[in-house]
């Protein structure tokens, strides 16, 4: 089972005259790593490595049965998969959608919570996304893709923006409309494409939402 992502659009919550925010170094590293791994899976057969994609999924995909006692291919695979599955993708289109979404959401969110908090949100969202997927689909697998973490960043953006808008007594109608649109598209695409791991999207999005609200209530991050 793959987890195809798609671009996510949110209302602008930062000042337009500040220009685009630079992506944090760690986020650039994630994007580069995902692209390199996808390139290697395509080049694998030409380099005599056989089916590199199958090998990658076997070794780095998220396998829910490993959480219920199944044996892995190497020691610690049941723990490592929480980190590795987000670096793998089901193809170039899957990769492109996730990386475009990641860059777009990341540029907005880093203004709000800073690089460190955003990295924590990414990590926690990816872990929770995998855990929720395993809880709801214990016999399924494998799952790959960064969509759970991307939805986590999107959820954090929504949660943080909602608190700030409420504090400033500004209308949340644009944010509500954008969120409803995203949820509606997610539901429609899930019905049209059953292979989408919507459980991971749900888990990652909720984790990010909680963290975004918590960060907004705790005050600005130290830079």
Short mmCIF file of C-alpha atoms in Angstrom, two decimals:
data_model
loop_
_atom_site.label_atom_id
_atom_site.label_comp_id
_atom_site.label_asym_id
_atom_site.label_seq_id
_atom_site.Cartn_x
_atom_site.Cartn_y
_atom_site.Cartn_z
CA UNK A 1 0.00 0.00 0.00
CA UNK A 2 1.43 3.34 -0.97
CA UNK A 3 0.57 6.72 0.37
CA UNK A 4 0.31 9.19 -2.53
CA UNK A 5 0.48 12.78 -1.34
CA UNK A 6 -0.76 15.89 -3.06
CA UNK A 7 -0.11 19.60 -2.89
CA UNK A 8 -1.79 21.42 -0.03
CA UNK A 9 -2.91 25.05 -0.29
CA UNK A 10 -3.45 27.30 2.69
CA UNK A 11 -4.38 30.96 3.06
CA UNK A 12 -1.42 33.27 3.46
CA UNK A 13 -0.94 33.99 7.14
CA UNK A 14 2.38 35.82 6.94
CA UNK A 15 3.01 39.30 5.60
CA UNK A 16 3.20 39.21 1.83
CA UNK A 17 5.91 41.88 1.69
CA UNK A 18 8.44 39.71 3.49
CA UNK A 19 8.97 37.45 0.49
CA UNK A 20 9.31 33.67 0.58
CA UNK A 21 10.92 32.23 3.70
CA UNK A 22 14.02 30.08 3.12
CA UNK A 23 13.59 26.41 3.84
CA UNK A 24 15.47 25.17 6.94
CA UNK A 25 18.60 23.16 6.25
CA UNK A 26 17.14 20.00 7.76
CA UNK A 27 14.08 20.24 5.50
CA UNK A 28 16.27 20.66 2.45
CA UNK A 29 18.12 17.56 3.58
CA UNK A 30 14.89 15.57 3.77
CA UNK A 31 13.88 16.66 0.27
CA UNK A 32 17.31 15.82 -1.17
CA UNK A 33 17.35 12.43 0.57
CA UNK A 34 13.90 11.52 -0.76
CA UNK A 35 14.89 12.55 -4.31
CA UNK A 36 18.17 10.65 -4.18
CA UNK A 37 16.49 7.49 -2.91
CA UNK A 38 13.86 7.68 -5.66
CA UNK A 39 16.59 8.22 -8.25
CA UNK A 40 18.45 5.16 -6.96
CA UNK A 41 15.34 3.00 -7.19
CA UNK A 42 14.97 3.98 -10.84
CA UNK A 43 18.67 3.49 -11.60
CA UNK A 44 18.91 0.21 -9.67
CA UNK A 45 18.05 -2.15 -12.55
CA UNK A 46 20.46 -0.32 -14.87
CA UNK A 47 23.22 -0.70 -12.30
CA UNK A 48 22.57 -4.41 -11.95
CA UNK A 49 20.95 -4.06 -8.53
CA UNK A 50 17.72 -5.78 -9.54
CA UNK A 51 14.45 -4.42 -8.22
CA UNK A 52 15.75 -1.68 -5.95
CA UNK A 53 12.22 -0.43 -5.26
CA UNK A 54 11.07 -3.78 -3.94
CA UNK A 55 14.20 -4.08 -1.82
CA UNK A 56 13.69 -0.57 -0.46
CA UNK A 57 10.09 -1.25 0.50
CA UNK A 58 11.01 -4.57 2.09
CA UNK A 59 13.75 -2.97 4.19
CA UNK A 60 12.38 0.52 4.81
CA UNK A 61 8.62 0.44 4.28
CA UNK A 62 6.17 0.57 7.15
CA UNK A 63 4.92 -2.92 7.98
CA UNK A 64 2.17 -2.95 10.67
CA UNK A 65 2.59 -6.68 11.41
CA UNK A 66 6.02 -5.88 12.86
CA UNK A 67 4.20 -4.12 15.71
CA UNK A 68 2.25 -7.24 16.62
CA UNK A 69 5.08 -9.74 16.90
CA UNK A 70 6.04 -10.49 13.29
CA UNK A 71 9.75 -10.97 12.66
CA UNK A 72 11.62 -8.33 10.68
CA UNK A 73 14.36 -8.80 8.12
CA UNK A 74 16.93 -7.24 10.46
CA UNK A 75 17.12 -6.40 14.17
CA UNK A 76 15.24 -3.24 15.08
CA UNK A 77 13.30 -3.00 11.83
CA UNK A 78 10.07 -2.47 13.77
CA UNK A 79 11.55 0.73 15.22
CA UNK A 80 13.58 1.91 12.25
CA UNK A 81 10.59 1.75 9.91
CA UNK A 82 9.01 4.72 11.72
CA UNK A 83 11.84 6.84 10.30
CA UNK A 84 12.59 5.14 6.99
CA UNK A 85 9.12 4.83 5.47
CA UNK A 86 8.82 8.58 5.01
CA UNK A 87 11.93 8.63 2.79
CA UNK A 88 10.48 6.13 0.30
CA UNK A 89 7.85 6.82 -2.34
CA UNK A 90 5.81 4.86 -4.82
CA UNK A 91 7.04 6.70 -7.90
CA UNK A 92 8.07 10.05 -9.33
CA UNK A 93 4.54 11.51 -9.21
CA UNK A 94 4.10 10.45 -5.58
CA UNK A 95 7.48 11.96 -4.72
CA UNK A 96 6.83 15.22 -6.60
CA UNK A 97 3.47 15.83 -4.94
CA UNK A 98 4.85 15.24 -1.47
CA UNK A 99 7.98 17.34 -1.96
CA UNK A 100 6.05 20.27 -3.50
CA UNK A 101 3.57 20.15 -0.61
CA UNK A 102 6.40 19.89 1.91
CA UNK A 103 8.21 22.93 0.53
CA UNK A 104 5.03 25.01 0.25
CA UNK A 105 3.81 24.29 3.78
CA UNK A 106 7.31 24.49 5.24
CA UNK A 107 7.90 28.03 3.93
CA UNK A 108 4.81 29.26 5.77
CA UNK A 109 5.16 27.24 8.96
CA UNK A 110 8.80 28.12 9.63
CA UNK A 111 7.75 31.78 10.00
CA UNK A 112 5.35 30.83 12.76
CA UNK A 113 7.13 28.27 14.90
CA UNK A 114 10.76 28.30 13.81
CA UNK A 115 12.98 25.56 12.40
CA UNK A 116 13.45 23.56 15.62
CA UNK A 117 9.78 23.27 16.45
CA UNK A 118 8.97 22.47 12.85
CA UNK A 119 11.52 19.63 12.85
CA UNK A 120 9.96 18.25 16.04
CA UNK A 121 6.50 18.50 14.46
CA UNK A 122 7.70 16.65 11.35
CA UNK A 123 9.23 13.83 13.38
CA UNK A 124 6.32 13.42 15.79
CA UNK A 125 3.76 13.57 12.98
CA UNK A 126 5.55 10.88 10.98
CA UNK A 127 5.74 8.59 14.01
CA UNK A 128 2.11 9.15 14.98
CA UNK A 129 1.01 8.69 11.36
CA UNK A 130 2.65 5.28 11.26
CA UNK A 131 1.26 4.29 14.66
CA UNK A 132 -2.31 5.26 13.71
CA UNK A 133 -2.00 3.39 10.41
CA UNK A 134 -0.80 0.27 12.23
CA UNK A 135 -3.56 0.59 14.82
CA UNK A 136 -6.32 0.92 12.21
CA UNK A 137 -4.82 -1.51 9.67
CA UNK A 138 -2.83 -4.06 11.72
CA UNK A 139 -2.62 -6.59 8.87
CA UNK A 140 -1.89 -4.12 6.07
CA UNK A 141 1.35 -3.09 4.50
CA UNK A 142 3.61 -1.91 3.29
CA UNK A 143 3.12 1.85 3.48
CA UNK A 144 5.57 4.43 2.15
CA UNK A 145 5.60 8.19 1.72
CA UNK A 146 6.06 11.45 3.58
CA UNK A 147 2.38 12.40 3.42
CA UNK A 148 1.77 11.72 7.12
CA UNK A 149 4.51 14.16 8.07
CA UNK A 150 3.33 16.69 5.45
CA UNK A 151 -0.18 16.55 6.88
CA UNK A 152 1.36 17.02 10.30
CA UNK A 153 3.02 20.26 9.22
CA UNK A 154 -0.23 21.34 7.58
CA UNK A 155 -2.14 20.58 10.78
CA UNK A 156 0.37 22.59 12.81
CA UNK A 157 -0.04 25.53 10.43
CA UNK A 158 -3.83 25.40 10.80
CA UNK A 159 -3.71 25.08 14.60
CA UNK A 160 -1.17 27.86 15.07
CA UNK A 161 -2.94 30.20 12.64
CA UNK A 162 -6.32 29.58 14.27
CA UNK A 163 -5.03 30.57 17.72
CA UNK A 164 -3.35 33.70 16.38
CA UNK A 165 -6.40 34.77 14.41
CA UNK A 166 -8.58 34.30 17.48
CA UNK A 167 -6.20 36.37 19.61
CA UNK A 168 -6.30 39.19 17.06
CA UNK A 169 -10.11 38.96 16.80
CA UNK A 170 -9.84 38.38 13.07
CA UNK A 171 -12.18 36.26 10.99
CA UNK A 172 -11.26 32.61 10.70
CA UNK A 173 -13.55 32.11 7.71
CA UNK A 174 -10.70 31.88 5.13
CA UNK A 175 -8.86 29.35 7.29
CA UNK A 176 -12.02 27.31 7.82
CA UNK A 177 -12.77 27.30 4.09
CA UNK A 178 -9.24 26.21 3.21
CA UNK A 179 -9.29 23.45 5.83
CA UNK A 180 -12.71 22.22 4.65
CA UNK A 181 -11.45 22.15 1.07
CA UNK A 182 -8.40 20.11 2.02
CA UNK A 183 -10.46 17.64 4.04
CA UNK A 184 -13.00 17.35 1.23
CA UNK A 185 -10.30 16.65 -1.35
CA UNK A 186 -8.73 14.08 0.96
CA UNK A 187 -12.05 12.27 1.35
CA UNK A 188 -12.80 12.32 -2.39
CA UNK A 189 -9.33 11.13 -3.37
CA UNK A 190 -9.46 8.40 -0.73
CA UNK A 191 -12.71 7.11 -2.25
CA UNK A 192 -11.30 7.30 -5.78
CA UNK A 193 -7.89 5.86 -4.85
CA UNK A 194 -8.32 3.16 -2.16
CA UNK A 195 -4.54 2.64 -1.95
CA UNK A 196 -4.14 5.98 -0.17
CA UNK A 197 -3.25 5.48 3.49
CA UNK A 198 -5.77 7.96 4.84
CA UNK A 199 -5.19 6.61 8.33
CA UNK A 200 -1.63 7.98 8.24
CA UNK A 201 -2.92 11.33 6.97
CA UNK A 202 -5.38 11.43 9.86
CA UNK A 203 -2.78 10.54 12.48
CA UNK A 204 -0.18 12.96 11.18
CA UNK A 205 -2.68 15.79 10.75
CA UNK A 206 -4.07 15.44 14.27
CA UNK A 207 -0.59 15.26 15.81
CA UNK A 208 0.46 18.40 13.96
CA UNK A 209 -2.74 20.22 14.90
CA UNK A 210 -2.19 19.55 18.59
CA UNK A 211 1.44 20.65 18.41
CA UNK A 212 0.58 23.78 16.44
CA UNK A 213 -1.98 24.83 19.04
CA UNK A 214 0.43 24.05 21.87
CA UNK A 215 3.19 26.13 20.28
CA UNK A 216 0.85 29.06 19.73
CA UNK A 217 -0.31 28.98 23.34
CA UNK A 218 3.23 28.67 24.71
CA UNK A 219 4.52 31.77 22.95
CA UNK A 220 7.12 32.41 20.24
CA UNK A 221 10.04 30.04 19.79
CA UNK A 222 13.55 31.14 20.69
CA UNK A 223 15.58 31.75 17.54
#
